[in-house]
Amino acid sequence: MNPTLHLCPSPDLIKNYAPSRWNRTLVVITDVFRASATILSALYHGAIEVRPVATVEESLHYRVDPDYLVAAERNAVRVEGAQLGNDPEEYTTALVKDKKVVLTTTNGTRALHLAREAGAQYIAIGSFGNISRIIGYTKEGQFEQVLVVAAGWEGQLAGEDCLFAGILLHRFLERGVTIKGANDALLIAHLSYLAYKDHLQDFIVQLEHYQRLERLGYLPTIPICLEEDRYPILPLYDPNRQTLLLK
């Protein structure tokens, strides 16, 4: 099956981009800087699950459960009282193997909850780190549509998330997958990638969230978040258990 590939540039707009059939649509939540890479890193390094929750208060309730590690971030900074923040390099095998992680972030976990509320049935976490697995699973699942939901920043568009969607389209085409259609948001993201593909850093440094992370001293995280197939796994949301598990 040749899917359509669409980009929703903000989770607050997801109802405007709702497909005709949620049960034939793969929703890919992407929060490039940094929640997607954090979730991928945690599961890649042996965590049993990553449980996304909406609020800091809910995440901190898990501190009394020895099976859980509490990861909480707001405005790019680790929340006081949390054991982990939103940096993929924190999630080492020694720390997270055979543990459960409960996670709340400013944008990524919020985007997932909004997708669920809108009716999404198949939700994956995707970013540069698992781009090949996203493509492979789309083929396996025979989805009619892939809807990339860019987590953005507090409801606003984030360029790095849209860039990922543009590169995802490009990688589909490179691998001979015929895309039946792409919406305007995705076409603009793809054109941005084509314009900067030989010097992506010149694009990245202009972005608001890059500059925000620079001010906070998190620039070493950027190359990790942009490395393709660093974490070749596929986290899928299990609605019954309300958690992210490996496919």
Short mmCIF file of C-alpha atoms in Angstrom, two decimals:
data_model
loop_
_atom_site.label_atom_id
_atom_site.label_comp_id
_atom_site.label_asym_id
_atom_site.label_seq_id
_atom_site.Cartn_x
_atom_site.Cartn_y
_atom_site.Cartn_z
CA MET A 1 0.00 0.00 0.00
CA ASN A 2 1.26 3.49 -0.88
CA PRO A 3 0.36 5.84 1.98
CA THR A 4 -0.30 9.55 2.06
CA LEU A 5 2.12 11.44 4.30
CA HIS A 6 0.90 14.54 6.10
CA LEU A 7 2.38 16.93 8.65
CA CYS A 8 0.41 18.52 11.47
CA PRO A 9 2.68 21.45 12.43
CA SER A 10 1.31 21.80 15.98
CA PRO A 11 -0.53 19.35 18.24
CA ASP A 12 -3.08 22.08 18.92
CA LEU A 13 -4.17 21.75 15.28
CA ILE A 14 -4.51 17.99 15.22
CA LYS A 15 -8.29 17.99 14.84
CA ASN A 16 -7.87 20.09 11.70
CA TYR A 17 -5.60 17.41 10.24
CA ALA A 18 -7.65 14.42 11.37
CA PRO A 19 -7.73 11.60 8.80
CA SER A 20 -10.93 10.04 7.53
CA ARG A 21 -9.97 6.74 9.19
CA TRP A 22 -7.91 6.77 12.38
CA ASN A 23 -7.79 2.96 12.31
CA ARG A 24 -5.73 3.04 9.11
CA THR A 25 -3.45 5.90 10.17
CA LEU A 26 -0.09 5.79 11.88
CA VAL A 27 0.45 8.89 13.99
CA VAL A 28 4.11 9.72 14.53
CA ILE A 29 4.77 12.08 17.43
CA THR A 30 8.04 13.88 16.95
CA ASP A 31 9.75 16.18 19.43
CA VAL A 32 13.25 16.37 17.97
CA PHE A 33 14.77 18.55 20.72
CA ARG A 34 14.52 16.34 22.88
CA ALA A 35 11.67 14.14 24.10
CA SER A 36 11.66 11.76 21.14
CA ALA A 37 15.37 11.02 21.54
CA THR A 38 14.92 10.67 25.31
CA ILE A 39 12.16 8.08 24.90
CA LEU A 40 14.17 6.22 22.26
CA SER A 41 17.28 6.24 24.44
CA ALA A 42 15.43 4.95 27.51
CA LEU A 43 13.90 1.97 25.69
CA TYR A 44 17.02 1.29 23.63
CA HIS A 45 19.07 1.06 26.82
CA GLY A 46 16.76 -1.45 28.46
CA ALA A 47 13.85 0.34 30.10
CA ILE A 48 10.75 -1.86 30.26
CA GLU A 49 8.41 0.99 29.36
CA VAL A 50 8.12 4.76 29.22
CA ARG A 51 4.85 6.01 30.69
CA PRO A 52 3.99 9.49 29.39
CA VAL A 53 1.96 11.60 31.81
CA ALA A 54 0.50 15.05 31.39
CA THR A 55 1.58 16.83 34.56
CA VAL A 56 4.57 17.18 36.82
CA GLU A 57 2.40 16.39 39.83
CA GLU A 58 1.34 13.07 38.36
CA SER A 59 4.92 12.10 37.55
CA LEU A 60 6.15 12.86 41.06
CA HIS A 61 3.55 10.51 42.55
CA TYR A 62 5.66 7.65 41.16
CA ARG A 63 8.62 8.47 43.42
CA VAL A 64 7.26 6.04 46.03
CA ASP A 65 7.34 3.13 43.53
CA PRO A 66 10.83 1.53 43.41
CA ASP A 67 10.11 0.07 39.96
CA TYR A 68 9.89 3.55 38.42
CA LEU A 69 12.34 6.29 37.61
CA VAL A 70 10.73 9.72 37.52
CA ALA A 71 11.70 11.92 34.57
CA ALA A 72 10.21 15.40 34.43
CA GLU A 73 11.09 18.52 32.47
CA ARG A 74 9.57 21.93 32.02
CA ASN A 75 10.93 24.71 29.83
CA ALA A 76 13.92 22.48 28.94
CA VAL A 77 15.05 22.13 32.59
CA ARG A 78 14.75 19.10 34.90
CA VAL A 79 12.02 19.49 37.49
CA GLU A 80 13.09 19.58 41.13
CA GLY A 81 12.48 16.20 42.72
CA ALA A 82 12.77 14.22 39.48
CA GLN A 83 15.54 11.66 39.07
CA LEU A 84 15.94 12.33 35.36
CA GLY A 85 15.37 15.15 32.93
CA ASN A 86 14.87 15.28 29.18
CA ASP A 87 18.38 14.53 27.93
CA PRO A 88 18.89 11.22 26.06
CA GLU A 89 22.45 10.86 27.36
CA GLU A 90 21.15 10.53 30.94
CA TYR A 91 19.45 7.24 30.09
CA THR A 92 22.30 4.79 30.38
CA THR A 93 21.93 1.02 30.52
CA ALA A 94 23.28 1.00 34.07
CA LEU A 95 20.53 3.35 35.19
CA VAL A 96 17.41 2.32 33.24
CA LYS A 97 17.76 -1.37 32.38
CA ASP A 98 14.74 -3.35 33.68
CA LYS A 99 13.23 -0.15 35.09
CA LYS A 100 10.04 1.65 34.20
CA VAL A 101 10.26 5.35 33.39
CA VAL A 102 7.44 7.82 33.93
CA LEU A 103 7.99 10.90 31.81
CA THR A 104 6.47 14.34 31.44
CA THR A 105 7.89 17.04 29.16
CA THR A 106 6.84 20.49 28.07
CA ASN A 107 5.80 19.46 24.56
CA GLY A 108 6.36 15.82 23.58
CA THR A 109 4.16 14.06 26.11
CA ARG A 110 1.53 16.77 25.68
CA ALA A 111 1.43 16.08 21.93
CA LEU A 112 0.86 12.38 22.57
CA HIS A 113 -2.05 13.05 24.91
CA LEU A 114 -3.67 15.44 22.43
CA ALA A 115 -3.34 12.82 19.68
CA ARG A 116 -5.08 10.27 21.90
CA GLU A 117 -7.87 12.72 22.70
CA ALA A 118 -8.36 13.40 18.98
CA GLY A 119 -8.91 9.69 18.28
CA ALA A 120 -5.52 8.35 17.18
CA GLN A 121 -5.34 4.56 17.53
CA TYR A 122 -1.78 3.81 16.37
CA ILE A 123 0.82 6.14 17.86
CA ALA A 124 4.56 5.81 17.46
CA ILE A 125 7.41 7.97 18.68
CA GLY A 126 9.62 9.00 15.79
CA SER A 127 12.65 11.14 15.16
CA PHE A 128 15.97 11.03 13.37
CA GLY A 129 17.14 8.29 15.72
CA ASN A 130 14.65 5.71 14.39
CA ILE A 131 13.69 7.04 10.98
CA SER A 132 14.31 3.71 9.22
CA ARG A 133 12.11 1.84 11.71
CA ILE A 134 9.28 4.30 11.09
CA ILE A 135 9.52 3.64 7.36
CA GLY A 136 9.71 -0.12 7.87
CA TYR A 137 6.73 -0.22 10.21
CA THR A 138 4.66 1.84 7.78
CA LYS A 139 5.29 -0.79 5.13
CA GLU A 140 4.55 -3.67 7.53
CA GLY A 141 1.36 -2.12 8.84
CA GLN A 142 -0.17 -1.31 5.46
CA PHE A 143 -1.27 2.10 6.72
CA GLU A 144 -3.24 4.36 4.42
CA GLN A 145 -1.75 7.45 5.98
CA VAL A 146 1.15 8.55 8.14
CA LEU A 147 0.41 11.71 10.10
CA VAL A 148 3.48 13.33 11.62
CA VAL A 149 2.47 15.46 14.61
CA ALA A 150 5.15 18.03 15.38
CA ALA A 151 5.24 18.63 19.13
CA GLY A 152 6.40 22.21 18.67
CA TRP A 153 6.89 24.56 21.59
CA GLU A 154 3.88 25.39 23.75
CA GLY A 155 1.55 25.12 20.76
CA GLN A 156 3.79 27.02 18.37
CA LEU A 157 5.56 25.54 15.36
CA ALA A 158 9.10 24.24 15.92
CA GLY A 159 11.33 24.14 12.85
CA GLU A 160 13.29 21.05 13.87
CA ASP A 161 10.13 18.94 14.14
CA CYS A 162 8.93 20.04 10.71
CA LEU A 163 12.41 19.40 9.31
CA PHE A 164 12.19 15.80 10.48
CA ALA A 165 8.91 15.39 8.60
CA GLY A 166 10.53 16.77 5.45
CA ILE A 167 13.44 14.36 5.76
CA LEU A 168 11.07 11.47 6.46
CA LEU A 169 9.32 12.17 3.16
CA HIS A 170 12.69 12.31 1.42
CA ARG A 171 13.81 8.97 2.90
CA PHE A 172 10.54 7.33 1.81
CA LEU A 173 11.14 8.51 -1.74
CA GLU A 174 14.80 7.45 -1.67
CA ARG A 175 13.73 3.92 -0.75
CA GLY A 176 11.32 3.67 -3.62
CA VAL A 177 8.13 4.07 -1.58
CA THR A 178 5.50 5.87 -3.63
CA ILE A 179 3.71 8.50 -1.57
CA LYS A 180 0.17 9.06 -2.77
CA GLY A 181 0.06 12.61 -1.49
CA ALA A 182 1.58 15.14 0.88
CA ASN A 183 -0.10 18.19 2.38
CA ASP A 184 1.18 21.75 2.10
CA ALA A 185 2.81 21.75 5.53
CA LEU A 186 4.88 18.72 4.58
CA LEU A 187 5.77 20.06 1.15
CA ILE A 188 7.13 23.24 2.74
CA ALA A 189 9.15 21.16 5.22
CA HIS A 190 10.52 19.05 2.38
CA LEU A 191 11.50 22.12 0.36
CA SER A 192 13.30 23.49 3.42
CA TYR A 193 15.25 20.25 3.69
CA LEU A 194 16.16 20.30 0.00
CA ALA A 195 17.40 23.87 0.32
CA TYR A 196 19.63 23.08 3.32
CA LYS A 197 20.42 19.37 2.97
CA ASP A 198 24.11 19.98 2.28
CA HIS A 199 24.49 22.40 5.22
CA LEU A 200 21.79 21.51 7.75
CA GLN A 201 23.66 23.19 10.57
CA ASP A 202 23.02 26.57 8.92
CA PHE A 203 19.29 25.83 9.20
CA ILE A 204 19.39 24.40 12.71
CA VAL A 205 21.24 27.29 14.34
CA GLN A 206 18.51 29.73 13.30
CA LEU A 207 15.80 27.87 15.18
CA GLU A 208 14.31 29.21 18.40
CA HIS A 209 14.66 25.97 20.35
CA TYR A 210 18.30 25.56 19.29
CA GLN A 211 18.97 29.01 20.70
CA ARG A 212 17.02 28.17 23.84
CA LEU A 213 19.11 25.03 24.39
CA GLU A 214 22.27 26.98 23.68
CA ARG A 215 21.45 29.47 26.44
CA LEU A 216 20.90 26.57 28.85
CA GLY A 217 24.13 24.80 27.91
CA TYR A 218 22.53 21.81 26.18
CA LEU A 219 24.19 22.10 22.77
CA PRO A 220 26.02 18.72 23.08
CA THR A 221 22.58 17.08 22.91
CA ILE A 222 21.83 18.49 19.44
CA PRO A 223 24.02 16.12 17.34
CA ILE A 224 22.63 13.14 19.28
CA CYS A 225 19.07 14.19 18.50
CA LEU A 226 19.90 14.61 14.79
CA GLU A 227 21.81 11.34 14.26
CA GLU A 228 19.83 9.08 11.96
CA ASP A 229 19.16 5.54 13.19
CA ARG A 230 21.10 5.96 16.42
CA TYR A 231 18.27 4.10 18.20
CA PRO A 232 16.86 1.57 15.68
CA ILE A 233 13.75 0.71 17.70
CA LEU A 234 10.04 1.53 17.52
CA PRO A 235 8.13 2.75 20.60
CA LEU A 236 4.39 2.24 20.21
CA TYR A 237 1.72 3.51 22.57
CA ASP A 238 -0.36 0.82 24.24
CA PRO A 239 -3.74 2.46 25.02
CA ASN A 240 -4.77 -0.26 27.44
CA ARG A 241 -1.66 0.06 29.58
CA GLN A 242 -1.25 3.77 28.76
CA THR A 243 2.44 3.41 28.17
CA LEU A 244 5.05 3.23 25.42
CA LEU A 245 6.46 -0.19 24.67
CA LEU A 246 8.81 -1.60 22.05
CA LYS A 247 7.24 -3.08 18.95
#
